[in-house]
Coordinates of C-alpha atoms in Angstrom, one line a residue:
M1 CA 25.7 -7.3 -4.3
R2 CA 24.4 -4.1 -2.9
R3 CA 23.7 -1.5 -5.5
T4 CA 23.9 1.9 -3.7
L5 CA 24.0 4.3 -6.7
S6 CA 24.1 7.5 -4.8
A7 CA 24.9 6.8 -1.2
V8 CA 26.8 10.1 -0.7
L9 CA 24.8 12.3 -3.0
A10 CA 24.1 15.8 -1.8
L11 CA 20.4 16.7 -1.6
V12 CA 19.7 17.9 -5.1
S13 CA 15.9 17.8 -4.8
V14 CA 13.7 20.8 -5.2
I15 CA 12.4 22.4 -2.0
S16 CA 9.3 24.6 -2.4
A17 CA 9.8 28.3 -1.9
T18 CA 6.1 28.7 -1.3
P19 CA 4.6 28.5 2.2
P20 CA 4.8 24.8 3.3
A21 CA 1.1 24.4 4.0
A22 CA -2.1 26.3 4.0
A23 CA -4.5 25.5 6.9
G24 CA -8.2 25.0 6.1
P25 CA -11.2 24.2 8.4
G26 CA -10.1 20.8 9.7
Y27 CA -7.5 20.0 7.0
V28 CA -4.1 21.0 5.9
E29 CA -3.4 21.6 2.2
L30 CA 0.1 20.4 1.6
A31 CA 2.6 22.4 -0.5
L32 CA 3.0 21.7 -4.2
L33 CA 6.2 21.7 -6.2
P34 CA 7.2 25.1 -7.6
G35 CA 4.9 25.8 -10.6
G36 CA 3.0 22.6 -10.0
T37 CA -0.8 22.4 -9.8
K38 CA -1.6 18.9 -8.6
G39 CA -0.5 16.4 -6.0
S40 CA -1.6 13.4 -3.8
A41 CA -0.4 12.2 -0.4
V42 CA -0.3 8.4 -0.2
D43 CA 1.3 7.5 3.2
I44 CA 2.3 9.1 6.5
N45 CA 4.5 7.8 9.4
D46 CA 4.0 8.4 13.1
A47 CA 6.5 11.4 13.0
G48 CA 4.3 13.2 10.5
V49 CA 6.5 12.6 7.4
V50 CA 4.3 12.2 4.3
V51 CA 5.1 10.8 0.8
G52 CA 3.2 11.0 -2.4
R53 CA 3.4 12.7 -5.8
G54 CA 3.2 16.2 -7.3
T55 CA 3.4 17.8 -10.7
D56 CA 6.2 20.1 -11.7
A57 CA 5.9 23.3 -13.7
A58 CA 5.8 21.2 -16.9
G59 CA 2.9 19.1 -15.6
R60 CA 5.1 16.0 -15.1
A61 CA 4.4 13.7 -12.1
K62 CA 7.2 13.4 -9.6
P63 CA 7.6 11.5 -6.3
V64 CA 7.7 13.8 -3.4
R65 CA 8.2 13.8 0.4
W66 CA 6.8 16.4 2.9
D67 CA 8.7 16.7 6.2
A68 CA 6.8 17.1 9.5
E69 CA 6.7 20.9 9.0
G70 CA 5.0 20.4 5.6
R71 CA 8.0 21.4 3.4
I72 CA 8.0 19.5 0.1
T73 CA 11.0 17.8 -1.5
E74 CA 11.1 16.3 -4.9
L75 CA 12.5 12.7 -4.7
T76 CA 15.1 12.6 -7.5
P77 CA 15.8 9.2 -9.2
P78 CA 19.1 7.4 -8.9
P79 CA 21.7 8.4 -11.6
G80 CA 20.6 7.2 -15.0
A81 CA 17.1 6.3 -13.9
T82 CA 13.8 8.0 -14.6
P83 CA 11.4 9.3 -12.0
G84 CA 9.1 6.6 -10.6
K85 CA 6.3 6.3 -8.0
V86 CA 6.5 6.2 -4.2
F87 CA 4.1 4.1 -2.1
G88 CA 5.3 4.1 1.5
V89 CA 7.4 5.7 4.2
D90 CA 9.1 4.0 7.2
A91 CA 9.5 5.2 10.8
D92 CA 12.8 7.0 10.0
G93 CA 11.3 8.9 7.1
A94 CA 12.8 6.9 4.2
A95 CA 10.5 6.7 1.2
Y96 CA 10.0 3.6 -0.9
G97 CA 8.9 3.0 -4.5
N98 CA 10.1 2.0 -7.9
T99 CA 12.1 3.7 -10.6
S100 CA 13.2 2.7 -14.1
A101 CA 16.7 2.4 -15.6
P102 CA 18.1 1.4 -19.0
G103 CA 17.5 -2.3 -19.6
R104 CA 15.4 -2.5 -16.4
N105 CA 11.9 -1.3 -16.6
S106 CA 11.5 -1.4 -12.8
Q107 CA 13.9 -1.4 -9.9
A108 CA 12.9 -1.2 -6.2
T109 CA 14.2 2.0 -4.8
R110 CA 14.6 3.7 -1.4
W111 CA 15.0 7.4 -0.9
N112 CA 16.9 7.9 2.3
P113 CA 16.2 10.6 4.8
D114 CA 19.3 12.5 3.7
G115 CA 18.2 12.7 0.1
S116 CA 20.4 10.0 -1.3
T117 CA 18.9 7.0 -3.1
T118 CA 19.5 3.3 -2.8
V119 CA 18.5 0.9 -5.5
L120 CA 17.6 -2.3 -3.7
D121 CA 19.5 -5.4 -4.8
V122 CA 18.2 -7.4 -7.8
P123 CA 18.8 -11.1 -7.1
P124 CA 21.4 -12.8 -9.3
G125 CA 19.9 -14.1 -12.6
D126 CA 17.0 -11.5 -12.5
T127 CA 16.7 -8.4 -14.6
Y128 CA 14.2 -6.3 -12.7
S129 CA 12.6 -5.9 -9.3
F130 CA 9.4 -4.3 -8.0
A131 CA 8.6 -3.3 -4.4
L132 CA 5.1 -3.5 -3.1
A133 CA 5.1 -2.9 0.7
V134 CA 7.3 -1.8 3.6
N135 CA 6.9 -1.9 7.4
D136 CA 8.0 0.8 9.9
G137 CA 11.4 -0.9 10.3
G138 CA 12.2 -0.5 6.6
T139 CA 11.9 -4.2 5.6
V140 CA 10.5 -4.2 2.0
V141 CA 8.7 -6.9 0.1
G142 CA 7.8 -7.4 -3.5
Y143 CA 9.2 -9.5 -6.4
S144 CA 11.9 -9.8 -8.9
G145 CA 12.2 -11.6 -12.2
D146 CA 13.7 -12.1 -15.6
Y147 CA 12.0 -10.8 -18.7
A148 CA 13.5 -13.5 -21.0
T149 CA 12.3 -16.5 -19.0
G150 CA 9.2 -15.0 -17.4
V151 CA 10.3 -16.2 -13.9
R152 CA 8.9 -14.1 -11.0
R153 CA 10.2 -14.6 -7.5
A154 CA 9.0 -13.3 -4.1
V155 CA 11.6 -11.1 -2.5
R156 CA 12.4 -9.5 0.9
W157 CA 14.8 -6.6 1.2
G158 CA 16.6 -5.8 4.5
R159 CA 17.5 -2.3 5.7
D160 CA 20.8 -2.7 4.0
G161 CA 19.1 -3.2 0.6
A162 CA 20.2 -6.8 0.3
A163 CA 17.6 -9.1 -1.3
T164 CA 16.5 -12.5 0.0
V165 CA 14.5 -14.7 -2.4
L166 CA 11.7 -16.3 -0.5
P167 CA 10.9 -20.0 -1.0
A168 CA 8.1 -21.0 -3.3
P169 CA 5.7 -23.9 -3.2
G170 CA 6.9 -25.2 -6.6
P171 CA 10.0 -25.2 -8.9
A172 CA 11.4 -21.7 -9.3
A173 CA 11.3 -22.0 -13.1
T174 CA 7.5 -22.7 -13.1
T175 CA 6.3 -20.7 -10.2
A176 CA 5.3 -17.0 -10.3
A177 CA 5.4 -15.6 -6.8
E178 CA 5.1 -12.2 -5.2
A179 CA 5.1 -10.9 -1.6
S180 CA 2.5 -8.1 -1.2
A181 CA 2.1 -7.6 2.5
I182 CA 4.3 -7.4 5.6
D183 CA 3.5 -6.6 9.2
E184 CA 5.5 -4.8 11.9
A185 CA 7.0 -8.1 13.1
G186 CA 8.2 -9.0 9.7
V187 CA 5.6 -11.7 8.8
I188 CA 5.1 -11.7 5.0
A189 CA 2.2 -12.9 2.8
G190 CA 1.5 -13.1 -0.9
I191 CA 0.6 -15.2 -3.8
A192 CA 2.4 -18.0 -5.7
T193 CA 1.0 -19.3 -9.0
T194 CA 2.4 -22.8 -9.8
E195 CA 2.8 -24.6 -13.1
D196 CA -0.8 -26.0 -12.7
D197 CA -1.9 -22.4 -13.0
L198 CA -3.4 -22.4 -9.5
A199 CA -2.8 -19.3 -7.3
H200 CA -1.8 -20.3 -3.8
H201 CA -2.1 -17.9 -0.9
V202 CA 1.2 -18.1 1.1
R203 CA 2.9 -16.7 4.1
W204 CA 6.5 -16.6 5.3
D205 CA 7.5 -16.5 9.0
D206 CA 11.2 -15.8 9.4
G207 CA 11.6 -17.0 5.8
V208 CA 9.8 -20.3 6.4
L209 CA 7.1 -20.9 3.8
T210 CA 3.5 -21.9 4.7
V211 CA 1.1 -22.6 1.9
L212 CA -2.3 -21.4 3.0
G213 CA -4.0 -23.1 0.0
V214 CA -6.1 -22.4 -3.1
V215 CA -9.6 -21.1 -2.9
P216 CA -11.8 -23.5 -4.9
G217 CA -13.0 -22.0 -8.2
A218 CA -11.0 -18.8 -7.9
T219 CA -9.9 -17.2 -11.2
Y220 CA -8.1 -14.3 -9.5
S221 CA -6.5 -14.1 -6.0
A222 CA -4.7 -11.4 -4.0
V223 CA -3.4 -10.8 -0.5
T224 CA -4.1 -7.4 0.9
D225 CA -2.9 -7.5 4.5
V226 CA -1.2 -9.6 7.2
N227 CA -1.1 -9.1 10.9
G228 CA 0.5 -11.9 13.0
R229 CA -1.4 -15.1 12.4
Y230 CA -4.1 -13.4 10.3
V231 CA -3.9 -13.0 6.5
V232 CA -6.7 -11.4 4.5
G233 CA -7.2 -11.1 0.7
R234 CA -9.8 -11.4 -2.0
V235 CA -10.7 -13.7 -4.8
Q236 CA -12.9 -13.7 -7.8
R237 CA -14.7 -16.7 -9.4
G238 CA -15.6 -17.4 -13.0
D239 CA -19.1 -15.9 -12.5
R240 CA -17.3 -12.6 -11.5
T241 CA -18.4 -12.7 -7.9
A242 CA -15.7 -11.3 -5.6
F243 CA -15.4 -12.0 -1.9
G244 CA -13.0 -11.6 0.9
V245 CA -11.0 -14.4 2.4
R246 CA -9.3 -14.6 5.8
W247 CA -6.9 -17.1 7.3
D248 CA -6.5 -17.7 11.1
G249 CA -3.2 -19.5 11.0
T250 CA -3.8 -21.9 8.1
A251 CA -7.6 -22.1 8.6
L252 CA -9.5 -20.5 5.7
S253 CA -12.7 -18.6 6.1
E254 CA -14.6 -17.4 3.0
V255 CA -16.6 -14.2 3.8
P256 CA -19.0 -13.5 1.0
S257 CA -21.5 -10.7 1.5
P258 CA -24.8 -11.6 3.2
T259 CA -26.6 -10.8 0.0
G260 CA -24.3 -13.0 -2.1
D261 CA -23.0 -10.1 -4.3
H262 CA -19.5 -9.2 -3.3
S263 CA -17.2 -8.4 -0.4
L264 CA -13.6 -7.1 -0.2
M265 CA -11.2 -7.2 2.7
H266 CA -8.5 -4.5 2.8
A267 CA -7.1 -4.7 6.4
V268 CA -6.9 -6.9 9.5
D269 CA -6.0 -6.1 13.1
A270 CA -4.0 -8.2 15.6
E271 CA -7.2 -9.8 16.9
G272 CA -8.3 -10.9 13.4
T273 CA -11.0 -8.3 12.9
A274 CA -11.1 -7.5 9.2
F275 CA -12.3 -4.3 7.4
G276 CA -13.4 -3.6 3.9
Q277 CA -16.6 -3.5 2.0
V278 CA -19.8 -5.6 1.6
T279 CA -22.1 -4.9 -1.3
S280 CA -21.0 -1.3 -1.6
R281 CA -21.1 -0.6 2.2
P282 CA -18.2 -0.3 4.6
A283 CA -17.9 -3.4 6.7
R284 CA -16.2 -5.0 9.7
W285 CA -15.8 -8.7 10.2
A286 CA -15.3 -9.9 13.8
A287 CA -12.8 -12.7 14.4
D288 CA -15.8 -15.2 14.7
G289 CA -16.9 -14.2 11.2
A290 CA -19.9 -12.0 12.2
V291 CA -20.2 -9.1 9.8
S292 CA -21.5 -5.6 10.7
I293 CA -22.1 -2.7 8.3
M294 CA -20.3 0.4 9.5
A295 CA -21.8 3.9 9.7
L296 CA -21.7 6.4 6.8
P297 CA -22.2 10.2 6.9
D298 CA -25.7 11.5 6.3
G299 CA -26.5 11.6 2.5
Y300 CA -24.1 8.7 1.6
A301 CA -25.3 5.2 0.9
A302 CA -22.0 3.6 -0.2
G303 CA -18.4 3.5 0.9
E304 CA -15.5 1.3 2.0
V305 CA -12.8 1.0 4.6
L306 CA -9.3 1.3 3.0
E307 CA -6.8 2.0 5.8
L308 CA -6.5 0.9 9.5
N309 CA -4.0 1.9 12.2
D310 CA -2.9 -0.1 15.2
R311 CA -5.4 1.7 17.5
G312 CA -8.5 0.7 15.5
V313 CA -9.0 4.0 13.8
A314 CA -10.0 3.5 10.1
A315 CA -10.1 5.6 7.0
G316 CA -11.8 5.2 3.7
T317 CA -14.3 6.7 1.2
A318 CA -17.9 7.6 1.2
I319 CA -19.5 7.5 -2.2
S320 CA -22.5 9.3 -3.7
R321 CA -22.1 11.4 -6.8
Y322 CA -18.6 12.2 -5.7
H323 CA -16.1 10.3 -3.5
R324 CA -15.3 11.9 -0.1
P325 CA -12.7 10.9 2.5
I326 CA -14.0 9.6 5.8
R327 CA -12.6 8.4 9.1
W328 CA -14.0 6.1 11.8
S329 CA -13.1 6.2 15.4
A330 CA -12.1 2.9 17.2
S331 CA -15.7 2.7 18.5
G332 CA -17.2 3.1 15.0
E333 CA -18.3 6.8 14.9
V334 CA -17.8 8.2 11.4
T335 CA -16.6 11.6 10.4
L336 CA -16.9 13.2 6.9
L337 CA -13.5 14.8 6.5
P338 CA -13.7 18.4 5.4
A339 CA -12.2 19.3 2.0
P340 CA -11.6 22.4 -0.1
S341 CA -13.7 23.1 -3.2
G342 CA -13.3 20.5 -5.9
T343 CA -14.9 17.2 -6.9
S344 CA -13.8 13.8 -5.7
G345 CA -11.1 12.6 -3.4
S346 CA -9.9 9.8 -1.2
A347 CA -8.1 8.9 2.0
Q348 CA -4.9 6.9 1.2
G349 CA -2.9 6.6 4.4
I350 CA -3.2 6.8 8.2
N351 CA -0.8 6.8 11.1
D352 CA -1.2 5.6 14.7
A353 CA -2.2 9.1 15.8
G354 CA -5.2 8.9 13.4
V355 CA -3.8 11.5 11.0
V356 CA -5.1 10.8 7.6
V357 CA -3.6 11.8 4.2
G358 CA -4.9 11.7 0.7
E359 CA -6.1 14.0 -2.0
Y360 CA -9.2 16.0 -3.0
G361 CA -9.7 17.8 -6.2
G362 CA -6.2 17.0 -7.3
R363 CA -4.6 18.6 -4.2
P364 CA -2.6 16.7 -1.5
L365 CA -4.3 17.0 1.9
L366 CA -3.7 16.0 5.5
W367 CA -6.4 15.6 8.1
P368 CA -5.2 16.0 11.8

């Protein structure tokens, strides 16, 4: 049953009376909530709508949305719920995250463009839900479960908020599954841990399950991105070595760093090129497995790629004493993104125009 707790609510969120944004040299400092002192931008759509968080006058963290003109709106929780966190925004400007309600520590929530909220369905028999990812079309993935039994099931939510429990590789009562990535065509990937305590990487195409397999010796496994036939993730073995993994269809490639230390994969494009980090350096893996270290700004010896758009533009972090947001062009040129005074910051989202959002020194920023 669809649970739309406030489908016809008037917009009761707070809109900042301060100027919507202050322009700096090469960046835009997004508005804060009235009386607030901190914020962070975590995602941006192609229309320029940004979501993230900000503090109110009492210092409490609240989910927020900035429209394309930079005006800030506090995303109020559904009736009876407490404020949660937002992680994404779809092409229409709807924001997605999780809130809490009595008897339900987590419930997947959508904040609609008109300011109303929709609590996404919790499947029958479950007591909570948690959303992890959304695509531009507003299809959401995550998991639901029951606190009493410990069951966890991978779930897909449609635009209407209805939940579909995705099939698992083992009995529902003994399999803990979650869907953590979705591409624009609706292909989903995630992890399913079966009763033998093995974590299987899995994917769902139109709801049909494909088990990609277990990485031998892995003590921790995660899926970070999916794009068509390609799935990327990371694993860790008992000796604490971490390395990226990539599937081309069902074929697994392990991609440890050339020095044998560690590697991480965060994103993959439609051709199977993956991006992440190798031994503290930003890295790019070609579809044939060849790895190349990506450029860093002068004075920086470490960093990683965190975000990638559909045009091959990437964003991430350069690391020295402090963390600085950076952006790479599709051809690999790196730019140290300008920032106001402060200490560290990070890039946390990018749209197809290459606009990056994040934070620096506790302030929400946008880099055109």
